[in-house]
Tab-separated table of N, CA, C and O in Angstrom:
chain	number	residue	atom	x	y	z
A	1	MET	N	87.876	120.239	113.999
A	1	MET	CA	87.435	119.498	115.095
A	1	MET	C	88.006	117.845	114.668
A	1	MET	O	87.878	117.593	113.559
A	2	ALA	N	88.585	117.178	115.795
A	2	ALA	CA	88.649	115.771	115.547
A	2	ALA	C	87.636	114.877	116.328
A	2	ALA	O	87.426	115.275	117.177
A	3	LEU	N	87.872	114.007	115.515
A	3	LEU	CA	87.011	112.747	116.039
A	3	LEU	C	88.214	111.888	117.339
A	3	LEU	O	89.065	111.541	117.015
A	4	ARG	N	87.465	111.907	118.219
A	4	ARG	CA	88.415	111.245	119.214
A	4	ARG	C	87.953	109.752	119.361
A	4	ARG	O	86.655	109.537	119.437
A	5	LEU	N	88.597	108.839	119.421
A	5	LEU	CA	88.688	107.446	119.523
A	5	LEU	C	89.358	106.776	120.641
A	5	LEU	O	90.127	105.801	120.108
A	6	GLU	N	89.274	107.577	121.702
A	6	GLU	CA	89.915	107.174	122.700
A	6	GLU	C	90.076	105.400	123.107
A	6	GLU	O	88.911	105.092	122.934
A	7	GLY	N	91.045	104.896	123.207
A	7	GLY	CA	90.896	103.202	123.330
A	7	GLY	C	90.810	102.613	122.503
A	7	GLY	O	90.787	101.058	122.213
A	8	ALA	N	90.356	103.212	121.240
A	8	ALA	CA	90.016	102.318	119.882
A	8	ALA	C	91.391	101.757	119.623
A	8	ALA	O	92.200	102.318	119.341
A	9	GLN	N	91.099	100.466	119.121
A	9	GLN	CA	92.335	99.855	118.282
A	9	GLN	C	91.704	98.788	117.446
A	9	GLN	O	90.547	98.516	117.234
A	10	LEU	N	92.843	98.601	116.523
A	10	LEU	CA	92.719	97.508	115.480
A	10	LEU	C	93.786	97.048	115.205
A	10	LEU	O	94.786	97.325	115.045
A	11	ASP	N	93.382	95.225	115.361
A	11	ASP	CA	94.728	94.655	115.458
A	11	ASP	C	95.839	95.036	116.300
A	11	ASP	O	96.822	94.837	116.275
A	12	GLY	N	95.511	95.433	117.523
A	12	GLY	CA	96.205	95.986	118.538
A	12	GLY	C	96.856	97.134	118.635
A	12	GLY	O	97.921	97.586	119.115
A	13	VAL	N	96.659	97.895	117.271
A	13	VAL	CA	96.922	99.282	117.048
A	13	VAL	C	96.172	100.335	117.382
A	13	VAL	O	94.781	100.396	116.957
A	14	ALA	N	96.727	101.318	118.361
A	14	ALA	CA	96.061	102.748	118.959
A	14	ALA	C	95.422	103.425	117.408
A	14	ALA	O	96.127	103.874	116.709
A	15	LEU	N	94.130	103.843	117.517
A	15	LEU	CA	93.945	104.585	116.335
A	15	LEU	C	93.945	105.950	116.609
A	15	LEU	O	94.324	106.862	115.536
A	16	GLY	N	94.001	106.494	117.753
A	16	GLY	CA	94.202	107.813	118.114
A	16	GLY	C	93.074	108.610	117.819
A	16	GLY	O	91.954	108.648	117.576
A	17	ASP	N	93.772	109.978	117.313
A	17	ASP	CA	92.783	111.095	116.838
A	17	ASP	C	92.559	110.826	115.406
A	17	ASP	O	93.657	110.628	114.549
A	18	VAL	N	91.223	111.232	115.001
A	18	VAL	CA	91.460	111.255	113.332
A	18	VAL	C	90.671	112.850	113.024
A	18	VAL	O	90.029	113.032	113.752
A	19	GLY	N	91.256	113.151	111.875
A	19	GLY	CA	90.893	114.416	111.476
A	19	GLY	C	91.856	115.429	111.660
A	19	GLY	O	91.721	116.396	110.807
A	20	GLU	N	92.805	115.240	112.294
A	20	GLU	CA	94.042	116.342	112.591
A	20	GLU	C	94.878	115.925	111.332
A	20	GLU	O	95.540	116.994	110.959
A	21	ALA	N	95.470	114.655	110.999
A	21	ALA	CA	96.258	114.528	109.955
A	21	ALA	C	95.727	113.168	109.519
A	21	ALA	O	94.979	112.537	109.895
A	22	PRO	N	96.355	112.840	108.279
A	22	PRO	CA	95.959	111.604	107.584
A	22	PRO	C	96.183	110.610	108.446
A	22	PRO	O	97.399	110.821	108.882
A	23	LEU	N	95.480	109.498	108.208
A	23	LEU	CA	95.690	108.217	109.305
A	23	LEU	C	95.771	107.065	108.312
A	23	LEU	O	94.567	106.878	107.367
A	24	LEU	N	96.968	106.276	108.329
A	24	LEU	CA	97.043	105.131	107.385
A	24	LEU	C	96.943	103.785	108.443
A	24	LEU	O	97.801	103.882	109.315
A	25	VAL	N	95.874	103.068	108.324
A	25	VAL	CA	95.784	101.783	109.021
A	25	VAL	C	96.099	100.443	107.830
A	25	VAL	O	95.481	100.250	107.227
A	26	ILE	N	97.163	99.583	108.261
A	26	ILE	CA	97.697	98.612	107.362
A	26	ILE	C	97.445	97.106	108.249
A	26	ILE	O	98.006	97.280	109.227
A	27	VAL	N	96.608	96.466	107.735
A	27	VAL	CA	96.658	95.076	108.429
A	27	VAL	C	97.114	94.049	107.491
A	27	VAL	O	96.397	93.583	106.248
A	28	ASP	N	98.524	93.745	107.684
A	28	ASP	CA	98.902	92.966	106.596
A	28	ASP	C	98.556	91.551	106.671
A	28	ASP	O	98.763	90.743	107.667
A	29	ARG	N	98.169	90.968	105.506
A	29	ARG	CA	97.781	89.449	105.418
A	29	ARG	C	98.733	89.098	104.479
A	29	ARG	O	98.314	88.925	103.140
A	30	PRO	N	99.576	88.134	104.583
A	30	PRO	CA	100.984	87.912	103.598
A	30	PRO	C	100.162	86.886	102.605
A	30	PRO	O	99.307	86.082	103.079
A	31	GLY	N	100.380	86.849	101.429
A	31	GLY	CA	99.816	86.008	100.657
A	31	GLY	C	98.712	86.757	99.974
A	31	GLY	O	98.040	86.105	99.132
A	32	ALA	N	97.924	87.466	100.450
A	32	ALA	CA	96.614	88.054	100.001
A	32	ALA	C	96.679	88.466	98.647
A	32	ALA	O	97.781	89.392	98.163
A	33	THR	N	95.882	88.189	97.827
A	33	THR	CA	95.827	88.552	96.314
A	33	THR	C	95.120	89.858	96.312
A	33	THR	O	95.186	90.392	95.015
A	34	GLN	N	94.266	90.328	97.079
A	34	GLN	CA	93.575	91.788	96.980
A	34	GLN	C	93.670	92.558	98.484
A	34	GLN	O	94.104	91.794	99.436
A	35	THR	N	93.431	93.490	98.264
A	35	THR	CA	93.336	94.498	99.525
A	35	THR	C	91.987	95.143	99.547
A	35	THR	O	91.278	95.519	98.477
A	36	GLN	N	91.389	94.872	100.639
A	36	GLN	CA	90.338	95.655	100.989
A	36	GLN	C	90.694	97.150	101.271
A	36	GLN	O	91.283	97.471	102.293
A	37	LEU	N	90.034	97.996	100.744
A	37	LEU	CA	90.564	99.473	100.702
A	37	LEU	C	89.581	100.396	101.004
A	37	LEU	O	88.394	100.414	100.417
A	38	ARG	N	89.634	101.179	102.356
A	38	ARG	CA	88.512	102.107	102.456
A	38	ARG	C	89.498	103.492	102.607
A	38	ARG	O	90.580	103.706	103.115
A	39	VAL	N	88.620	104.418	102.252
A	39	VAL	CA	89.384	106.121	102.287
A	39	VAL	C	88.202	106.622	102.783
A	39	VAL	O	87.145	106.853	102.036
A	40	ALA	N	88.383	107.318	103.944
A	40	ALA	CA	86.969	107.995	104.850
A	40	ALA	C	87.648	109.165	105.190
A	40	ALA	O	88.724	109.537	105.442
A	41	THR	N	86.484	109.951	105.252
A	41	THR	CA	86.519	111.599	106.063
A	41	THR	C	85.406	111.738	106.788
A	41	THR	O	84.525	111.080	106.402
A	42	LEU	N	85.458	112.595	107.510
A	42	LEU	CA	84.162	113.078	108.405
A	42	LEU	C	83.311	113.885	107.036
A	42	LEU	O	83.945	114.462	106.285
A	43	GLY	N	82.017	113.643	107.175
A	43	GLY	CA	81.125	114.360	106.167
A	43	GLY	C	80.019	115.068	106.973
A	43	GLY	O	80.359	115.251	108.175
A	44	ALA	N	79.255	115.546	106.203
A	44	ALA	CA	77.965	116.516	106.769
A	44	ALA	C	76.991	115.807	107.373
A	44	ALA	O	77.277	114.590	106.819
A	45	PRO	N	76.678	116.466	108.293
A	45	PRO	CA	75.221	115.739	109.244
A	45	PRO	C	74.085	115.947	108.237
A	45	PRO	O	74.084	116.749	106.885
A	46	ARG	N	73.125	115.093	108.543
A	46	ARG	CA	72.082	114.733	107.593
A	46	ARG	C	71.290	116.246	107.587
A	46	ARG	O	70.777	116.289	106.668
A	47	GLN	N	71.411	117.189	108.497
A	47	GLN	CA	70.667	118.327	108.551
A	47	GLN	C	71.218	119.191	107.762
A	47	GLN	O	70.815	120.721	107.663
A	48	SER	N	72.337	119.248	107.113
A	48	SER	CA	72.983	119.960	106.451
A	48	SER	C	72.432	120.399	105.333
A	48	SER	O	71.651	120.005	104.671
A	49	PRO	N	72.361	122.050	105.094
A	49	PRO	CA	71.772	122.688	104.026
A	49	PRO	C	72.143	122.099	102.693
A	49	PRO	O	71.577	122.145	101.547
A	50	ASP	N	73.512	121.549	102.512
A	50	ASP	CA	73.991	121.047	101.165
A	50	ASP	C	73.348	119.641	101.099
A	50	ASP	O	74.237	118.900	100.033
A	51	TYR	N	72.779	119.243	101.760
A	51	TYR	CA	72.387	117.595	101.688
A	51	TYR	C	72.397	117.345	100.320
A	51	TYR	O	72.850	115.940	99.589
A	52	TYR	N	71.196	117.747	99.566
A	52	TYR	CA	70.782	117.329	98.568
A	52	TYR	C	71.774	117.502	97.348
A	52	TYR	O	72.090	116.956	96.426
A	53	ALA	N	72.773	118.497	97.390
A	53	ALA	CA	74.002	118.749	96.308
A	53	ALA	C	74.882	117.907	96.592
A	53	ALA	O	75.462	117.156	95.683
A	54	LEU	N	74.999	117.390	98.011
A	54	LEU	CA	76.118	116.591	98.095
A	54	LEU	C	75.665	115.210	97.697
A	54	LEU	O	76.645	114.215	97.429
A	55	GLU	N	74.480	114.764	97.589
A	55	GLU	CA	74.034	113.118	97.114
A	55	GLU	C	73.961	113.412	95.601
A	55	GLU	O	74.806	112.394	95.043
A	56	VAL	N	74.107	114.501	94.943
A	56	VAL	CA	73.922	114.429	93.534
A	56	VAL	C	75.565	114.595	93.135
A	56	VAL	O	76.063	113.554	92.061
A	57	MET	N	76.441	115.199	94.001
A	57	MET	CA	77.865	115.113	93.871
A	57	MET	C	78.553	113.592	94.025
A	57	MET	O	79.217	113.286	92.964
A	58	ASN	N	77.834	112.973	95.111
A	58	ASN	CA	78.095	111.705	95.188
A	58	ASN	C	77.827	110.432	94.172
A	58	ASN	O	78.688	109.647	93.664
A	59	ALA	N	76.749	111.075	93.330
A	59	ALA	CA	75.939	110.110	92.211
A	59	ALA	C	77.267	109.881	91.240
A	59	ALA	O	77.358	109.086	90.849
A	60	VAL	N	77.728	111.106	91.225
A	60	VAL	CA	78.760	111.611	89.932
A	60	VAL	C	80.329	110.887	90.323
A	60	VAL	O	80.839	110.244	89.530
A	61	LEU	N	80.450	111.047	91.626
A	61	LEU	CA	81.687	110.667	92.043
A	61	LEU	C	81.967	109.206	92.561
A	61	LEU	O	82.900	108.448	92.176
A	62	GLY	N	80.885	108.629	93.422
A	62	GLY	CA	81.331	107.706	93.802
A	62	GLY	C	80.023	106.550	94.008
A	62	GLY	O	80.040	105.516	94.173
A	63	GLY	N	78.750	107.019	93.768
A	63	GLY	CA	77.193	106.322	94.104
A	63	GLY	C	76.957	105.521	92.976
A	63	GLY	O	75.901	104.952	93.276
A	64	THR	N	77.308	105.503	91.940
A	64	THR	CA	76.587	104.682	90.691
A	64	THR	C	77.878	103.952	89.976
A	64	THR	O	78.914	104.166	90.121
A	65	PHE	N	77.444	102.879	89.440
A	65	PHE	CA	78.470	102.126	88.576
A	65	PHE	C	79.088	103.125	87.877
A	65	PHE	O	80.377	102.715	87.227
A	66	SER	N	78.692	103.854	87.049
A	66	SER	CA	79.255	104.782	85.929
A	66	SER	C	79.637	106.103	86.562
A	66	SER	O	80.349	106.819	86.047
A	67	SER	N	80.261	105.783	87.943
A	67	SER	CA	80.791	107.215	88.821
A	67	SER	C	82.167	107.126	88.531
A	67	SER	O	82.788	106.229	87.835
A	68	ARG	N	82.926	108.276	88.563
A	68	ARG	CA	84.171	108.584	88.518
A	68	ARG	C	84.893	107.707	89.084
A	68	ARG	O	85.999	107.068	88.264
A	69	ILE	N	84.887	107.600	90.201
A	69	ILE	CA	85.962	106.688	90.767
A	69	ILE	C	85.751	104.985	90.271
A	69	ILE	O	86.771	104.519	90.141
A	70	ASN	N	84.732	104.534	90.225
A	70	ASN	CA	84.245	103.263	89.594
A	70	ASN	C	85.072	103.150	88.066
A	70	ASN	O	85.779	102.324	87.659
A	71	MET	N	84.887	103.915	87.135
A	71	MET	CA	85.287	104.091	86.088
A	71	MET	C	86.913	104.129	85.558
A	71	MET	O	87.501	103.758	85.047
A	72	ASN	N	87.599	105.112	86.899
A	72	ASN	CA	88.938	105.314	86.794
A	72	ASN	C	89.403	103.702	87.179
A	72	ASN	O	90.284	103.311	86.776
A	73	LEU	N	89.035	102.997	88.525
A	73	LEU	CA	90.000	101.999	88.877
A	73	LEU	C	89.289	100.770	88.130
A	73	LEU	O	90.366	99.868	87.847
A	74	ARG	N	88.036	100.625	87.767
A	74	ARG	CA	87.721	99.690	87.103
A	74	ARG	C	88.094	99.722	85.511
A	74	ARG	O	88.583	98.651	85.044
A	75	GLU	N	87.363	100.480	84.863
A	75	GLU	CA	87.489	100.497	83.251
A	75	GLU	C	89.012	101.190	82.872
A	75	GLU	O	89.547	100.262	82.253
A	76	GLU	N	89.456	102.186	83.394
A	76	GLU	CA	90.529	102.889	82.918
A	76	GLU	C	91.809	101.879	83.331
A	76	GLU	O	92.855	101.657	82.516
A	77	HIS	N	92.007	101.229	84.549
A	77	HIS	CA	92.954	100.790	85.069
A	77	HIS	C	92.906	99.228	85.178
A	77	HIS	O	93.988	98.485	85.297
A	78	GLY	N	91.899	98.404	85.484
A	78	GLY	CA	91.492	97.376	85.535
A	78	GLY	C	92.072	96.898	87.152
A	78	GLY	O	92.411	95.491	87.024
A	79	TRP	N	91.865	97.568	87.969
A	79	TRP	CA	92.467	97.257	89.274
A	79	TRP	C	91.400	96.764	90.056
A	79	TRP	O	91.786	96.139	91.141
A	80	SER	N	90.077	96.970	89.783
A	80	SER	CA	88.974	96.529	90.841
A	80	SER	C	87.594	96.133	89.858
A	80	SER	O	87.612	96.324	88.819
A	81	TYR	N	87.024	95.083	90.625
A	81	TYR	CA	85.647	94.879	89.970
A	81	TYR	C	84.749	95.998	90.168
A	81	TYR	O	83.687	95.883	89.582
A	82	GLY	N	85.182	96.879	91.169
A	82	GLY	CA	84.084	98.043	91.623
A	82	GLY	C	84.711	98.659	92.446
A	82	GLY	O	84.949	98.066	93.556
A	83	ALA	N	84.227	99.848	92.478
A	83	ALA	CA	84.580	100.759	93.589
A	83	ALA	C	83.247	102.064	93.894
A	83	ALA	O	82.861	102.620	92.851
A	84	PHE	N	83.113	102.310	94.933
A	84	PHE	CA	81.916	102.862	95.321
A	84	PHE	C	82.132	103.953	96.629
A	84	PHE	O	82.984	103.636	97.361
A	85	GLY	N	81.596	105.168	96.355
A	85	GLY	CA	81.689	105.917	97.814
A	85	GLY	C	80.193	106.438	98.088
A	85	GLY	O	79.249	106.350	97.263
A	86	GLY	N	80.320	107.004	99.306
A	86	GLY	CA	79.106	107.493	99.548
A	86	GLY	C	79.038	108.124	100.890
A	86	GLY	O	79.780	107.968	101.808
A	87	PHE	N	78.053	108.556	101.487
A	87	PHE	CA	77.648	109.426	102.920
A	87	PHE	C	77.144	108.452	103.851
A	87	PHE	O	76.052	107.470	103.050
A	88	MET	N	77.488	108.524	104.825
A	88	MET	CA	76.707	107.771	106.008
A	88	MET	C	76.518	109.239	107.005
A	88	MET	O	77.242	109.299	107.632
A	89	GLU	N	75.114	109.302	107.233
A	89	GLU	CA	74.667	110.585	107.715
A	89	GLU	C	74.313	110.150	109.170
A	89	GLU	O	73.932	109.040	109.196
A	90	SER	N	74.398	111.063	110.007
A	90	SER	CA	74.264	110.834	111.426
A	90	SER	C	73.912	112.476	111.838
A	90	SER	O	74.146	113.260	111.170
A	91	ARG	N	73.331	112.474	112.973
A	91	ARG	CA	72.605	113.763	113.562
A	91	ARG	C	74.116	114.809	113.614
A	91	ARG	O	74.046	115.778	113.269
A	92	ASP	N	74.938	114.407	114.272
A	92	ASP	CA	76.145	115.569	114.457
A	92	ASP	C	77.217	115.314	113.335
A	92	ASP	O	77.254	116.390	112.739
A	93	ASN	N	77.784	114.407	112.951
A	93	ASN	CA	78.649	114.200	112.019
A	93	ASN	C	78.444	112.980	111.178
A	93	ASN	O	78.518	111.937	111.719
A	94	GLY	N	78.407	113.015	110.249
A	94	GLY	CA	78.533	112.110	109.310
A	94	GLY	C	79.979	111.608	108.695
A	94	GLY	O	80.820	112.036	109.146
A	95	MET	N	80.117	110.667	107.509
A	95	MET	CA	81.066	110.019	107.368
A	95	MET	C	81.125	110.009	105.840
A	95	MET	O	79.971	109.512	105.308
A	96	PHE	N	81.989	110.355	104.872
A	96	PHE	CA	82.121	109.791	103.499
A	96	PHE	C	83.450	108.844	103.227
A	96	PHE	O	84.528	109.085	103.885
A	97	ALA	N	83.115	107.807	102.775
A	97	ALA	CA	83.772	106.557	102.544
A	97	ALA	C	83.835	106.208	101.183
A	97	ALA	O	82.746	105.892	100.508
A	98	VAL	N	84.805	105.701	100.586
A	98	VAL	CA	85.215	105.380	99.235
A	98	VAL	C	85.289	103.781	99.643
A	98	VAL	O	86.472	103.428	100.315
A	99	ARG	N	84.931	102.697	98.762
A	99	ARG	CA	85.074	101.162	99.298
A	99	ARG	C	85.672	100.654	98.113
A	99	ARG	O	84.600	100.536	97.040
A	100	THR	N	86.306	99.729	98.022
A	100	THR	CA	86.651	98.791	97.058
A	100	THR	C	87.699	97.696	97.499
A	100	THR	O	88.095	97.639	98.437
A	101	GLN	N	87.718	96.909	96.682
A	101	GLN	CA	88.979	95.858	96.429
A	101	GLN	C	89.642	96.067	95.301
A	101	GLN	O	89.146	95.896	94.238
A	102	VAL	N	91.175	95.880	95.492
A	102	VAL	CA	92.189	96.256	94.510
A	102	VAL	C	93.224	95.010	94.543
A	102	VAL	O	93.120	94.394	95.575
A	103	GLN	N	93.728	94.677	93.212
A	103	GLN	CA	94.961	93.739	93.119
A	103	GLN	C	95.632	94.188	94.162
A	103	GLN	O	96.215	95.184	94.492
A	104	ALA	N	96.374	93.386	95.134
A	104	ALA	CA	97.274	93.748	96.342
A	104	ALA	C	98.398	94.596	95.639
A	104	ALA	O	98.790	95.580	96.294
A	105	ASP	N	99.021	94.288	94.623
A	105	ASP	CA	100.045	95.205	94.284
A	105	ASP	C	99.931	96.499	93.438
A	105	ASP	O	100.621	97.289	93.249
A	106	LYS	N	98.442	96.739	93.325
A	106	LYS	CA	97.953	97.887	92.886
A	106	LYS	C	97.385	98.745	93.976
A	106	LYS	O	96.887	100.088	93.663
A	107	THR	N	97.782	98.495	95.424
A	107	THR	CA	97.137	99.150	96.484
A	107	THR	C	97.685	100.715	96.440
A	107	THR	O	96.612	101.492	96.488
A	108	ALA	N	98.473	101.060	96.442
A	108	ALA	CA	99.264	102.420	96.623
A	108	ALA	C	98.838	103.222	95.227
A	108	ALA	O	98.424	104.220	95.668
A	109	PRO	N	98.844	102.763	94.111
A	109	PRO	CA	98.135	103.497	93.226
A	109	PRO	C	96.840	103.857	93.188
A	109	PRO	O	96.337	104.828	92.711
A	110	ALA	N	96.071	102.962	93.599
A	110	ALA	CA	94.594	102.848	93.961
A	110	ALA	C	94.251	103.964	94.630
A	110	ALA	O	93.526	104.829	94.601
A	111	VAL	N	94.976	104.104	95.959
A	111	VAL	CA	94.888	105.293	96.827
A	111	VAL	C	95.145	106.601	96.230
A	111	VAL	O	94.294	107.620	96.414
A	112	THR	N	96.365	106.530	95.471
A	112	THR	CA	96.678	107.451	94.866
A	112	THR	C	95.313	108.359	93.640
A	112	THR	O	94.995	109.391	93.717
A	113	GLU	N	94.917	107.271	93.110
A	113	GLU	CA	93.899	107.727	91.960
A	113	GLU	C	92.715	107.963	92.654
A	113	GLU	O	91.804	108.890	92.333
A	114	ILE	N	92.060	107.293	93.730
A	114	ILE	CA	90.911	107.758	94.764
A	114	ILE	C	91.373	109.128	95.109
A	114	ILE	O	90.437	110.163	95.341
A	115	LEU	N	92.528	109.333	95.699
A	115	LEU	CA	92.583	111.053	96.514
A	115	LEU	C	92.830	111.830	95.152
A	115	LEU	O	92.248	113.013	95.522
A	116	LYS	N	92.968	111.484	93.952
A	116	LYS	CA	92.934	112.458	92.694
A	116	LYS	C	91.600	112.919	92.467
A	116	LYS	O	91.202	113.727	92.159
A	117	GLU	N	90.615	111.700	92.344
A	117	GLU	CA	89.122	111.635	92.020
A	117	GLU	C	88.526	112.673	93.315
A	117	GLU	O	87.791	113.890	92.852
A	118	LEU	N	88.874	112.661	94.450
A	118	LEU	CA	88.387	113.250	95.622
A	118	LEU	C	88.803	114.852	95.496
A	118	LEU	O	87.973	115.749	95.800
A	119	THR	N	90.150	114.862	95.364
A	119	THR	CA	90.573	116.139	95.193
A	119	THR	C	90.212	117.213	93.987
A	119	THR	O	89.908	118.314	94.141
A	120	ALA	N	89.766	116.515	92.972
A	120	ALA	CA	89.108	117.352	91.621
A	120	ALA	C	87.812	117.260	91.906
A	120	ALA	O	87.486	118.673	91.612
A	121	ALA	N	87.095	116.754	92.619
A	121	ALA	CA	85.895	116.959	92.723
A	121	ALA	C	85.551	118.039	93.904
A	121	ALA	O	84.594	119.022	93.851
A	122	ALA	N	86.375	118.026	94.888
A	122	ALA	CA	86.330	119.436	95.809
A	122	ALA	C	86.809	120.478	95.281
A	122	ALA	O	86.466	121.607	95.754
A	123	ALA	N	87.890	120.445	94.226
A	123	ALA	CA	88.385	121.928	93.720
A	123	ALA	C	87.497	122.386	92.694
A	123	ALA	O	87.588	123.399	92.578
A	124	LYS	N	86.485	121.701	92.015
A	124	LYS	CA	85.839	122.303	90.977
A	124	LYS	C	84.445	121.675	90.780
A	124	LYS	O	84.040	120.625	91.396
A	125	ALA	N	83.555	122.377	90.475
A	125	ALA	CA	81.953	121.901	90.163
A	125	ALA	C	82.087	120.801	89.382
A	125	ALA	O	82.820	120.629	88.314
A	126	ILE	N	81.120	120.018	89.334
A	126	ILE	CA	81.080	118.631	88.525
A	126	ILE	C	80.114	118.803	87.480
A	126	ILE	O	78.819	119.621	87.874
A	127	GLU	N	80.654	119.365	86.112
A	127	GLU	CA	79.702	119.808	85.259
A	127	GLU	C	79.456	118.938	83.921
A	127	GLU	O	79.961	117.968	83.862
A	128	GLY	N	78.214	119.038	83.584
A	128	GLY	CA	77.877	118.371	82.324
A	128	GLY	C	77.478	116.843	82.550
A	128	GLY	O	77.242	116.170	81.820
A	129	SER	N	77.568	116.146	84.016
A	129	SER	CA	77.243	114.997	84.090
A	129	SER	C	76.039	114.625	84.495
A	129	SER	O	75.391	113.405	84.642
A	130	LEU	N	75.196	115.461	84.977
A	130	LEU	CA	73.858	115.472	85.444
A	130	LEU	C	72.836	114.792	83.948
A	130	LEU	O	72.179	114.110	84.728
A	131	SER	N	73.020	115.688	82.989
A	131	SER	CA	71.969	115.275	81.887
A	131	SER	C	72.474	113.837	81.457
A	131	SER	O	71.543	113.517	80.439
A	132	ARG	N	73.603	113.505	81.573
A	132	ARG	CA	74.186	112.333	80.835
A	132	ARG	C	74.883	111.426	81.859
A	132	ARG	O	75.838	111.342	81.868
A	133	PRO	N	73.887	110.645	82.659
A	133	PRO	CA	74.636	109.848	83.408
A	133	PRO	C	75.510	108.836	82.734
A	133	PRO	O	74.941	108.205	81.920
A	134	GLY	N	76.543	108.472	83.267
A	134	GLY	CA	77.339	107.426	82.792
A	134	GLY	C	78.301	108.034	81.508
A	134	GLY	O	79.288	107.266	81.161
A	135	LYS	N	78.064	109.039	80.830
A	135	LYS	CA	78.880	109.886	80.128
A	135	LYS	C	79.611	111.069	80.397
A	135	LYS	O	79.327	111.527	81.096
A	136	GLU	N	80.968	110.759	80.741
A	136	GLU	CA	81.897	111.889	80.963
A	136	GLU	C	81.638	112.112	82.674
A	136	GLU	O	81.942	113.320	82.891
A	137	ALA	N	81.199	111.240	83.344
A	137	ALA	CA	80.635	111.129	84.603
A	137	ALA	C	82.149	111.418	85.699
A	137	ALA	O	83.068	110.989	85.249
């Protein structure tokens, strides 16, 4: 299922269909020292039977300061002051988004690291992190 954004534009660029293929939108600001970065996808609706499991997963992945995404971008690489992710639920379809600001010259590597964390979380269960928040999260 694709989200239709008929007629939607960002700085004159038509956004088209979201969900069928990855979409990259770049708003170039020459001389900028940082990049405002968002990585988003459709998420579960609020009525999902997996709601509480997703909230726990998000706490480990991106919902807290000691989350995996923040520890990766901030502590391991030093590219950001903070990176967070979370669900925005609605009745029909929600959204999951990772939000951060990174050094402009680290934009591509930061996207790669975010996608690596998301792929790892989707591929396997998050183990051992619930009883020890901030440790090995």
